[in-house]
Short mmCIF file of C-alpha atoms and ligand atoms in Angstrom, two decimals:
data_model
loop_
_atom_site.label_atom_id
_atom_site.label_comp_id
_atom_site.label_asym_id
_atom_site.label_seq_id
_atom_site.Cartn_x
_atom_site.Cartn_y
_atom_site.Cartn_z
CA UNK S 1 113.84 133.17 96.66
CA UNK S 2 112.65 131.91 99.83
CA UNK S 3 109.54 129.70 101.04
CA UNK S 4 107.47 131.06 104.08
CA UNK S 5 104.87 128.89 106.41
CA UNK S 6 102.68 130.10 108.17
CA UNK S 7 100.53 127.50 109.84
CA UNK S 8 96.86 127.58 111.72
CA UNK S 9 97.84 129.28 115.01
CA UNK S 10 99.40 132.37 113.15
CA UNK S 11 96.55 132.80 111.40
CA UNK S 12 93.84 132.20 114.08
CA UNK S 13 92.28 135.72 113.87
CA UNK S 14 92.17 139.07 112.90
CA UNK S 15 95.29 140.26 114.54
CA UNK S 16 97.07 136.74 113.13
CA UNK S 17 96.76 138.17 109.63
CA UNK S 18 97.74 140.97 110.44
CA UNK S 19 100.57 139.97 112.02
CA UNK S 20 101.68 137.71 108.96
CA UNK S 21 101.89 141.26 106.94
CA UNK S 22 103.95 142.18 109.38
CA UNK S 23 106.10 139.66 109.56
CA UNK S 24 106.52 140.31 105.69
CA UNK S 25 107.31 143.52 106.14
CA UNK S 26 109.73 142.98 109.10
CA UNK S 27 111.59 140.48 107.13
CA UNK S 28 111.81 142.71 104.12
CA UNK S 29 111.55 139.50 101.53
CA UNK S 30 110.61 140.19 98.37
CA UNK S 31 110.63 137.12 96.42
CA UNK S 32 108.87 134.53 98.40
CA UNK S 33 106.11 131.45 97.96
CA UNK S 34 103.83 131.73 101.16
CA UNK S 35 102.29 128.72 102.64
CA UNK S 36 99.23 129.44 104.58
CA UNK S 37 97.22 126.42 106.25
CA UNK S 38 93.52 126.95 107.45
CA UNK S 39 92.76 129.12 110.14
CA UNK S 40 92.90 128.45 114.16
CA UNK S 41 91.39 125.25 114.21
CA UNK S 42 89.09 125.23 111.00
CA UNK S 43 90.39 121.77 109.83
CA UNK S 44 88.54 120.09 113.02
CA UNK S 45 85.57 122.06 111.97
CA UNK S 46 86.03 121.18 108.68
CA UNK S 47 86.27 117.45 110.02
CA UNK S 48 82.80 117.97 111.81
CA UNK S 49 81.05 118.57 108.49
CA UNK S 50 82.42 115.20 107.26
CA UNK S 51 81.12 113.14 110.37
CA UNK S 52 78.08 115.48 110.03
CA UNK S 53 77.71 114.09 106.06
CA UNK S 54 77.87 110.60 107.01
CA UNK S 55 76.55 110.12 110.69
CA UNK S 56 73.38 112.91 111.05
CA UNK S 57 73.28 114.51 107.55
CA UNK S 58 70.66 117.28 109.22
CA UNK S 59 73.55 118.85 111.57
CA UNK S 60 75.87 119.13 108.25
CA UNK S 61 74.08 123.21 107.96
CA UNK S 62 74.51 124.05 111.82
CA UNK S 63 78.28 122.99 110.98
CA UNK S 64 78.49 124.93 107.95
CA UNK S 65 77.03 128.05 109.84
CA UNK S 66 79.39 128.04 112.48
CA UNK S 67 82.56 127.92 109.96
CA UNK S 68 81.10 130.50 107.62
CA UNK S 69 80.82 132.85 111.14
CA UNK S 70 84.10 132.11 112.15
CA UNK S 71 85.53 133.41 109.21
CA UNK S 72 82.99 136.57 108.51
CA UNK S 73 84.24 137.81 112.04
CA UNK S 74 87.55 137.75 111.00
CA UNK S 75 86.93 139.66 107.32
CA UNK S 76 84.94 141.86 108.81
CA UNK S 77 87.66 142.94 111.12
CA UNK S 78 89.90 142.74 108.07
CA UNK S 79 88.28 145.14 105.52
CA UNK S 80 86.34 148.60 106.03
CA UNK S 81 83.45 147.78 103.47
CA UNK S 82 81.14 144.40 103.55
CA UNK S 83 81.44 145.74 99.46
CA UNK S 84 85.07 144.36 99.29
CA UNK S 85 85.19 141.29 96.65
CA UNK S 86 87.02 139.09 98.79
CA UNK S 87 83.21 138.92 100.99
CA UNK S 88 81.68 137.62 97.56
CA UNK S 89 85.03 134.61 96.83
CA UNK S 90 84.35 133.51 99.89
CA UNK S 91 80.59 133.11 99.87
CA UNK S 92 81.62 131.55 96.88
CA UNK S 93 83.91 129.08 98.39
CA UNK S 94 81.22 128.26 100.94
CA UNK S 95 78.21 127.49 97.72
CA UNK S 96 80.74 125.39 95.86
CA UNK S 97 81.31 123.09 99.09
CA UNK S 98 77.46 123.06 99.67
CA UNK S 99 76.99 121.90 96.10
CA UNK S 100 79.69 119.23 96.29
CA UNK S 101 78.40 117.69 99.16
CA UNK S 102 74.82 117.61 98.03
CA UNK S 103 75.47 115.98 94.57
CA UNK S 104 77.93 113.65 96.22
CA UNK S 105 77.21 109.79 95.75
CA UNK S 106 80.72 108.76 96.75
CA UNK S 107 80.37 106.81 100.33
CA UNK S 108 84.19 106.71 100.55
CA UNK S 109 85.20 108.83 103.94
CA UNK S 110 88.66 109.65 102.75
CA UNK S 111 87.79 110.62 99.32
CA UNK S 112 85.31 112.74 100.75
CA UNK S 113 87.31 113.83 103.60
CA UNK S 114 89.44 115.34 100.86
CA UNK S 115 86.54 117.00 98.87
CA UNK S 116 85.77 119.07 102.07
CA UNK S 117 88.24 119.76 104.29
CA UNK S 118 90.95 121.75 101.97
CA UNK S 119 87.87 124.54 101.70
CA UNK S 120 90.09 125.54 105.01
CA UNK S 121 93.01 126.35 103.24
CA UNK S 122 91.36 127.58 100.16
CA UNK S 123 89.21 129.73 102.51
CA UNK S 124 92.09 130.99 104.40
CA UNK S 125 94.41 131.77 101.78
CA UNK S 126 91.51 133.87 99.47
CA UNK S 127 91.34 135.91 102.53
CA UNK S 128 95.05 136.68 103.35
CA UNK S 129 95.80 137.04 99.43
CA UNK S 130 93.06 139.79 99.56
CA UNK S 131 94.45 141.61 102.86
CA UNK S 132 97.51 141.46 102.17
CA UNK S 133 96.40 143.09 98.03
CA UNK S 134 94.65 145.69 100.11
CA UNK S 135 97.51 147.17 102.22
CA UNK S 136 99.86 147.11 99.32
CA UNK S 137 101.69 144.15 99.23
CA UNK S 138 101.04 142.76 95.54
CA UNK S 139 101.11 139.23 95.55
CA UNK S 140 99.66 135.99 93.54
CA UNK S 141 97.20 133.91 94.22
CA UNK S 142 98.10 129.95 93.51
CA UNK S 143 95.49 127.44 93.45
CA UNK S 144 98.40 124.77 94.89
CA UNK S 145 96.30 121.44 93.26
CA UNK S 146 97.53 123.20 90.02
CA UNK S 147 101.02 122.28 91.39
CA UNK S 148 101.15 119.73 93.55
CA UNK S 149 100.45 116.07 92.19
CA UNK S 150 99.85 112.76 94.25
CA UNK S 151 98.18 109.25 93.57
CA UNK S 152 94.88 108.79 95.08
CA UNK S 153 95.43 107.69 98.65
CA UNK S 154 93.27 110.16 99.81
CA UNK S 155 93.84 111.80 103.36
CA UNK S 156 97.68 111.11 103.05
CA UNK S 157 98.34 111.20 99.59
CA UNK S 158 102.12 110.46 97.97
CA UNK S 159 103.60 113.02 96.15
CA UNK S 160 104.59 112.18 92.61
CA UNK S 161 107.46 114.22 92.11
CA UNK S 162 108.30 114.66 88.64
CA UNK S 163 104.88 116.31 87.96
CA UNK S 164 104.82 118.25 90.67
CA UNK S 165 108.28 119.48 89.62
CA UNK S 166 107.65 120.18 86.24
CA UNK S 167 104.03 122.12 87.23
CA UNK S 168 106.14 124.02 89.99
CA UNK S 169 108.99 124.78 87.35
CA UNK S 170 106.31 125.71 84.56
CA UNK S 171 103.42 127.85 86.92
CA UNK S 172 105.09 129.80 89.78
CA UNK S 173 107.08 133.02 89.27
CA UNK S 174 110.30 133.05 91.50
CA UNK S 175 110.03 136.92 91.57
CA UNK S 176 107.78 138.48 93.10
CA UNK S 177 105.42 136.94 96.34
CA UNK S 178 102.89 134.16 95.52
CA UNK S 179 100.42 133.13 98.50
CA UNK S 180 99.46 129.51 97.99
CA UNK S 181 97.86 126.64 100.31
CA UNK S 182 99.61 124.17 102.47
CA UNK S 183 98.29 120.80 102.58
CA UNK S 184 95.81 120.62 100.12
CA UNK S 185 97.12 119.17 96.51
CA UNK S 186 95.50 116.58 93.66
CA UNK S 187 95.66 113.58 91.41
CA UNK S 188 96.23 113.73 88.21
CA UNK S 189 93.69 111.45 86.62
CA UNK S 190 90.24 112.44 87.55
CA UNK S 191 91.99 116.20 89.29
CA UNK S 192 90.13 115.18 92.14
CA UNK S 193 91.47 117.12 95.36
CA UNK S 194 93.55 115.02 97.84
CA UNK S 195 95.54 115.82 101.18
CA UNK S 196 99.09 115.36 102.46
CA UNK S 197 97.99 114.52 105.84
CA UNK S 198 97.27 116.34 108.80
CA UNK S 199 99.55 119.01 109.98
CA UNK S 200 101.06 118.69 106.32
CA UNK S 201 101.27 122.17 105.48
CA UNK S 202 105.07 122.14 106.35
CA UNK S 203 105.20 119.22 103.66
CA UNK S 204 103.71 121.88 101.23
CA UNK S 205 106.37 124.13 102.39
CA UNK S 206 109.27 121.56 101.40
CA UNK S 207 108.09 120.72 98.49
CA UNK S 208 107.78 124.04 96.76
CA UNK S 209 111.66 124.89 98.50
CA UNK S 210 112.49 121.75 96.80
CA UNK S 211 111.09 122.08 93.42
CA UNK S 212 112.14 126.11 93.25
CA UNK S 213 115.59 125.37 94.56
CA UNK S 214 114.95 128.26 97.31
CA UNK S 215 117.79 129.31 99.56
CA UNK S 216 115.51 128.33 102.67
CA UNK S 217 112.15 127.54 103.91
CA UNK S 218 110.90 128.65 107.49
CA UNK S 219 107.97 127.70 109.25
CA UNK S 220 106.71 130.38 111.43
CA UNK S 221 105.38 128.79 114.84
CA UNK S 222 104.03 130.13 117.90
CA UNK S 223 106.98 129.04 119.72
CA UNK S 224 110.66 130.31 119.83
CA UNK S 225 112.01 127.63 118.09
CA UNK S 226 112.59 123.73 118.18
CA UNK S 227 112.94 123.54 122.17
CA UNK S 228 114.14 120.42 123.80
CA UNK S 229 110.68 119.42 124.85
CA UNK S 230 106.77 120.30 123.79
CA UNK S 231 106.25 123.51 126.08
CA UNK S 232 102.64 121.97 127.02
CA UNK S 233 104.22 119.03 128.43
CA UNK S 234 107.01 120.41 130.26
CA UNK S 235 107.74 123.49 132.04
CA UNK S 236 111.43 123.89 131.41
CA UNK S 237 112.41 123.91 128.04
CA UNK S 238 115.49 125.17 126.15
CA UNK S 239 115.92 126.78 122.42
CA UNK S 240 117.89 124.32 120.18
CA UNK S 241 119.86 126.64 117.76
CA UNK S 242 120.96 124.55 115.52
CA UNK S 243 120.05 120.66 114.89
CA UNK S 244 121.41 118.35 111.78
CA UNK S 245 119.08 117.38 109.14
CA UNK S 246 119.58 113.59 110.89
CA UNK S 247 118.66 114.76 114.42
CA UNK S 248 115.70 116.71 112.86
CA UNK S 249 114.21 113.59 110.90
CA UNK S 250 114.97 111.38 114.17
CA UNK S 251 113.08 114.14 116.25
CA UNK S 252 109.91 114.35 113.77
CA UNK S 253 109.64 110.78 113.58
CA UNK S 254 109.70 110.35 116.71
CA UNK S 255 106.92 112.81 117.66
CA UNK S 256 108.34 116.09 118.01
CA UNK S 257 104.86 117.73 116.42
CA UNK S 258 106.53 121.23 116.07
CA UNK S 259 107.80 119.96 112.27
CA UNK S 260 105.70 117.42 110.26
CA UNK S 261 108.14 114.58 109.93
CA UNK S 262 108.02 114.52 105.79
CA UNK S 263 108.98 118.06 105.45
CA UNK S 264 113.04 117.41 105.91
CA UNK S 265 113.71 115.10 103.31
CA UNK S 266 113.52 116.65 100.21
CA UNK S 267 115.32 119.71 102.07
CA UNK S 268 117.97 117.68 103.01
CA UNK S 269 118.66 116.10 99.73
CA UNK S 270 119.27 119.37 98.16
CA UNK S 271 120.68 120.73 101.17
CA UNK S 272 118.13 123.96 101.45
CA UNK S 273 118.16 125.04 105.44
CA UNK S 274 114.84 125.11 106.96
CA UNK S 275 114.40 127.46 109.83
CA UNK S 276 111.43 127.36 112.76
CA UNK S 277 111.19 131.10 113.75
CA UNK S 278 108.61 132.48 115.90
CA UNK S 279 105.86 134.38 114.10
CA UNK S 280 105.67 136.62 117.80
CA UNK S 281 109.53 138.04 117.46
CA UNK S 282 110.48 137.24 113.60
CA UNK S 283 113.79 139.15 113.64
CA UNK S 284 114.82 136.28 116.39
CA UNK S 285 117.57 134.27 115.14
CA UNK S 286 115.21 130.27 116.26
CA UNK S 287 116.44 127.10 114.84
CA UNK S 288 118.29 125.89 111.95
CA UNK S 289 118.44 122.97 110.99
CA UNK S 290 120.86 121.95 107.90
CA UNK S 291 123.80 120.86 107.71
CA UNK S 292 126.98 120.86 110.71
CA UNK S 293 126.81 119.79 114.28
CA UNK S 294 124.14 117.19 115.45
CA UNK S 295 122.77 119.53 118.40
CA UNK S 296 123.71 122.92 119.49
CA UNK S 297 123.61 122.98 122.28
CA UNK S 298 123.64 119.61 122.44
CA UNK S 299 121.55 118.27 125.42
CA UNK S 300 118.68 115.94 125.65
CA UNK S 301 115.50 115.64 123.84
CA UNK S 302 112.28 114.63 125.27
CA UNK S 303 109.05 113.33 122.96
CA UNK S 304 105.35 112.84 124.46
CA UNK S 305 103.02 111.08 121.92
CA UNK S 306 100.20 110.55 124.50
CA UNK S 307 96.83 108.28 123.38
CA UNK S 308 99.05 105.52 121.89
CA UNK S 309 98.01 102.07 122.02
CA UNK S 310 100.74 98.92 122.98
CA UNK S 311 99.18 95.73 121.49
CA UNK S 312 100.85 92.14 122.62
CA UNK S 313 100.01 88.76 120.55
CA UNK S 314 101.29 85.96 120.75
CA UNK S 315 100.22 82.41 119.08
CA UNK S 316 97.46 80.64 120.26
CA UNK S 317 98.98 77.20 119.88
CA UNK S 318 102.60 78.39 122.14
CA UNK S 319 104.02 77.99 118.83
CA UNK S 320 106.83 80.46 118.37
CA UNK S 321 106.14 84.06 116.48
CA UNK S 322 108.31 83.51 113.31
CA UNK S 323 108.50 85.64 110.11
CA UNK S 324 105.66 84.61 108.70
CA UNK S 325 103.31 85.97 111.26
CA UNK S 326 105.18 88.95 111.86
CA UNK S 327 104.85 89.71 108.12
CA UNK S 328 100.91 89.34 108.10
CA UNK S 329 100.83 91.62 111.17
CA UNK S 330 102.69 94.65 109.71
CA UNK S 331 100.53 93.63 106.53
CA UNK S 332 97.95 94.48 108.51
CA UNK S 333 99.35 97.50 110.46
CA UNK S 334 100.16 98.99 106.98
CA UNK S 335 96.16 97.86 105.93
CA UNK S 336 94.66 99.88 108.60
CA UNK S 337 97.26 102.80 108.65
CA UNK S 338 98.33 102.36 112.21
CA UNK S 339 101.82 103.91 112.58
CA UNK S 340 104.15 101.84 114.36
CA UNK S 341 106.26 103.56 117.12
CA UNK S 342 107.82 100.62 119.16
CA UNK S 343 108.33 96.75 118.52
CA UNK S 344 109.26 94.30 121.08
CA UNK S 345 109.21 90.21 120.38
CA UNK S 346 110.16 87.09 122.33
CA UNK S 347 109.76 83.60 121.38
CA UNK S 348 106.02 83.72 121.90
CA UNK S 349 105.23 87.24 121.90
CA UNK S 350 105.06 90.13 119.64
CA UNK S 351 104.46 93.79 121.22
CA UNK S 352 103.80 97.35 118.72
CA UNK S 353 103.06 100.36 120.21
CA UNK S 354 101.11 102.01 117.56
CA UNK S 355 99.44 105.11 116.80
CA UNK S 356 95.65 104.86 116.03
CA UNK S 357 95.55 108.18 114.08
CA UNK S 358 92.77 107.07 112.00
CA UNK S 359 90.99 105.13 114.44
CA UNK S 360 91.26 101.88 112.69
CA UNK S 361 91.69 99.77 116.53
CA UNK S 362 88.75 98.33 116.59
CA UNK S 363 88.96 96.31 112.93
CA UNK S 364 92.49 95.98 113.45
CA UNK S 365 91.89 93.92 116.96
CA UNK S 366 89.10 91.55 115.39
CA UNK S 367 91.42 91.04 112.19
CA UNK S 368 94.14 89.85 114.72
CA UNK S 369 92.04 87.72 116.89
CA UNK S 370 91.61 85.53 114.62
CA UNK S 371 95.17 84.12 114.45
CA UNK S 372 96.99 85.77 117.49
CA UNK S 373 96.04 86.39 120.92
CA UNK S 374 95.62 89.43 121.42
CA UNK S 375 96.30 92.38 124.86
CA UNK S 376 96.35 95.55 124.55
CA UNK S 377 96.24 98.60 126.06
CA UNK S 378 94.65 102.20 125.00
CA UNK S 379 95.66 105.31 125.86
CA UNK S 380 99.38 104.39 126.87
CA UNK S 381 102.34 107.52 126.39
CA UNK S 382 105.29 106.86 124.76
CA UNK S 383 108.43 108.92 125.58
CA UNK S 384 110.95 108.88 123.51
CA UNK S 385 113.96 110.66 124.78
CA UNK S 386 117.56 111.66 123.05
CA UNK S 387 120.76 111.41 124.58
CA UNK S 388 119.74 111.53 128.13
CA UNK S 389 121.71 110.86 131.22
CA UNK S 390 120.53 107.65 133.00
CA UNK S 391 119.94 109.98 135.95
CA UNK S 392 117.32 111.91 133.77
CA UNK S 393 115.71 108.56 132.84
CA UNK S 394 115.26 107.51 136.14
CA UNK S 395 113.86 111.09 137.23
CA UNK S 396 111.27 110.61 134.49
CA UNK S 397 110.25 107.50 135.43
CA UNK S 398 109.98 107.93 138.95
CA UNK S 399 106.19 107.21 139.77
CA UNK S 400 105.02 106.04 136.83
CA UNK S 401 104.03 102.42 135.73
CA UNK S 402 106.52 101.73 132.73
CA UNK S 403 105.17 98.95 130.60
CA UNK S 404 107.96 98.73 128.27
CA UNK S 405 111.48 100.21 128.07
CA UNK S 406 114.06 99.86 124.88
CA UNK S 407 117.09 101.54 125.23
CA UNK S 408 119.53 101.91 121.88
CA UNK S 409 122.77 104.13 121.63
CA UNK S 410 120.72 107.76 121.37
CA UNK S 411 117.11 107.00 122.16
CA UNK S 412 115.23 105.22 125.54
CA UNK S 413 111.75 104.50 124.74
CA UNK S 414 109.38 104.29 127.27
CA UNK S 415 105.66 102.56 127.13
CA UNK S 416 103.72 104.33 129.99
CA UNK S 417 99.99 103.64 131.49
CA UNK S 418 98.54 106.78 131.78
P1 ADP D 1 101.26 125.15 113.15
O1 ADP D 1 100.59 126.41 113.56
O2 ADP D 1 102.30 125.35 112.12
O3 ADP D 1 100.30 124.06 112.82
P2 ADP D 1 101.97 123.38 115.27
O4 ADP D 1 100.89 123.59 116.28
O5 ADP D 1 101.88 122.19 114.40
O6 ADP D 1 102.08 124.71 114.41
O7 ADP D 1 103.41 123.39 115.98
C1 ADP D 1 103.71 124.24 117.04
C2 ADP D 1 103.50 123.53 118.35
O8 ADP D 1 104.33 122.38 118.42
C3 ADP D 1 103.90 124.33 119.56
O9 ADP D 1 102.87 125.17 120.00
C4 ADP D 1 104.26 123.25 120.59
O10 ADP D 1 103.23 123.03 121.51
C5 ADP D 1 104.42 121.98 119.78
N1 ADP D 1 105.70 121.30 119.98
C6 ADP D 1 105.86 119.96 120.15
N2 ADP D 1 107.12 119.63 120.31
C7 ADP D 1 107.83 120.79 120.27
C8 ADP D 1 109.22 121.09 120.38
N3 ADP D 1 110.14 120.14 120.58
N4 ADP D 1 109.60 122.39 120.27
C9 ADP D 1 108.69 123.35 120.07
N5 ADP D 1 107.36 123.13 119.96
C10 ADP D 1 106.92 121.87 120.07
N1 LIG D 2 95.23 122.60 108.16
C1 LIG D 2 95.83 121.28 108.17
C2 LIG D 2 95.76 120.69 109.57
O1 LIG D 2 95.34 121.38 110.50
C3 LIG D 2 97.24 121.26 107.68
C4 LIG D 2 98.22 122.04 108.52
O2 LIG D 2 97.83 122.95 109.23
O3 LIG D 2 99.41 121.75 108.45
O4 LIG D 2 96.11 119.55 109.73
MG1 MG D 3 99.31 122.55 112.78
#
């Protein structure tokens, strides 16, 4: 059996869904588990409610309104009669979130961040589920919080995996298709709902490949492949056919958005290939990554994280920046969930580069001040580039103001002021 993803942008609209079936179709699989995240960009809206909820409680309706539009438009395109039961699940979907967020008492935003936003994907997947019962492809339904176990570190929860193998082993049918939901899973003392993180849905997709021992997982994009370089950054970009598990984790970590950086290593520990197709020309042969040659072809690789921000400290006695501060500040780091991209340290100084994903800066900086001073800059880009030429370095930082550059065997970092 195999494990399918298909992520927000193939499932924007109408003609997304429909597309999905025929993808399906095209492929010919029979025996699949299909990952499906929320549709277009329904997770931001999603998002809105929360600020809504906590910031001007009377806009939390309008919000509401707008989501249960977007997705009317799209099932009404879908199926001929208003009558169809799939109308009802979802107003159904839509009353239970209402509900839950007016007998909420919780003030916790990432607990109830993760109360509201998986409606998305349990939205999304009710309706594809339903189209794709209606044209005659029989499939499953699978509430994926039955399956998929964490602790409670809500908004970017840890899987606990001998649960979630167990529930996987024990619940879903390896014949057959089964549509379930990417990122949405929960914890298994109160069965509250929790999330693996945004753009996690690939996660989803490597977990149930994983725990069902498929013979592959792909991820079906709106883009050929893995290129060499995000096609919104640069115009030229070339279709990597083949790229090592390694390579793959480097390039994820690193910022190469097109696969969530979790979703290789469970693959890669049982060896299970994971392809990125695009969902536009499915019968294309796009990327593989598993095991063989680090890059085919093998040329360079170039990552834009842009909206980073490179803080500096350094004591405010001259004294030198030994372990023991350096400890407290990735303490810290860790505390407010700032991702760390870069480090740099003298005798007096200690630079990070960080990512402030869940725009934790501003407690961060105060927390610092008082032991370190503190610079920093906001809305630096980092590049990270892979076995590059120096002459491609130096064409790429040709009139820009580099702040910081670290160069290892494979990788050249650069810090630059936007
Ligand atoms: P999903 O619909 O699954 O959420 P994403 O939007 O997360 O898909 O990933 C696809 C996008 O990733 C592409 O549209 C592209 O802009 C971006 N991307 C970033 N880096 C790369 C890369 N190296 N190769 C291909 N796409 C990339
Ligand atoms: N819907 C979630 C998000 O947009 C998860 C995903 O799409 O991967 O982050
Ligand atoms: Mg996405």
């Amino acid at each position: 059996m195999k494990v399918f993803k298909f992520g927000g942008a193939s499932v924007k609209d109408a003609e997304g869904v429909k597309n999905l079936s025929q993808v399906l179709t095209t492929t010919g699989e029979k025996d699949l588990v299909v990952v499906v995240s929320a549709m277009g960009k329904m997770t931001n809206a999603f998002e809105q409610v929360v600020t809504n909820y906590f910031d001007t409680k009377s806009e939390v309706p309008s919000a509401l309104n707008e989501i249960v539009y977007f997705h009317h438009t799209i099932l009404k395109e879908l199926f001929t009669s208003v009558k169809h039961p799939v109308f009802l699940k979802v107003n159904q979907l839509i009353t239970e979130l209402s509900q839950l967020l007016d007998k909420n008492k919780s003030k916790q935003h990432p607990f109830v961040y993760d109360q509201v936003v998986p409606y998305g994907e349990l939205i999304s997947t009710c309706i594809v589920s339903a189209y794709l019962q209606e044209i005659g492809i029989e499939n499953t339904f699978l509430d994926a919080r039955d399956c998929i176990i964490t602790d409670t570190k809500y908004r970017d929860a840890n899987v606990q995996w001998d649960e979630t193998q167990q529930r996987i082993s024990g619940v879903v049918k390896k014949k057959g298709i089964t549509v379930t939901q990417g990122f949405i899973a929960s914890e298994n003392t109160h069965n509250f709902t929790t999330t693996l993180g945004r753009e996690g849905s690939d996660y989803t997709a490597a977990i149930f490949g994983y725990c069902l021992n498929a013979d592959a997982v792909t991820i079906w994009k709106d883009v050929p492949g893995v290129l060499n370089a995000d096609p919104r950054y640069f115009n030229k970009t070339t279709l990597l056919h083949h790229i090592s598990y390694k390579e793959a984790i480097e390039l994820a970590f690193y910022g190469a958005s097109v696969i969530h950086p979790k979703t290789l290593q469970p693959l890669q520990r049982k060896e299970i290939p994971l392809y990125v197709k695009s969902f536009y020309n499915p019968t294309a042969a796009g990327t593989c990554v598993g095991k063989g040659v680090t890059l085919d072809p093998l040329i360079s690789c170039f990552i834009l994280k842009t909206n980073q921000v490179l803080i500096s400290l350094s004591s405010l006695d001259f004294s030198f920046m030994m372990e023991n501060h350096i400890g407290d500040v990735f303490r810290w780091l860790h505390e407010y969930k700032m991702k760390v991209e870069l480090i740099q340290n003298s005798a007096i100084s200690f630079t990070v580069c960080v990512d402030n994903k869940y725009d934790t800066l501003a407690p961060l900086l105060s927390k610092l001040r008082a032991t370190f001073k503190v610079k920093w800059n906001e809305g630096v880009t980092l590049y990270t580039i892979r076995h590059a030429s120096p002459s491609e370095i130096k064409k790429l930082e040709a009139n820009k103001m580099v702040l910081i550059r670290q160069e290892n065997r494979d990788t050249v970092q650069l810090v630059v002021k936007a």
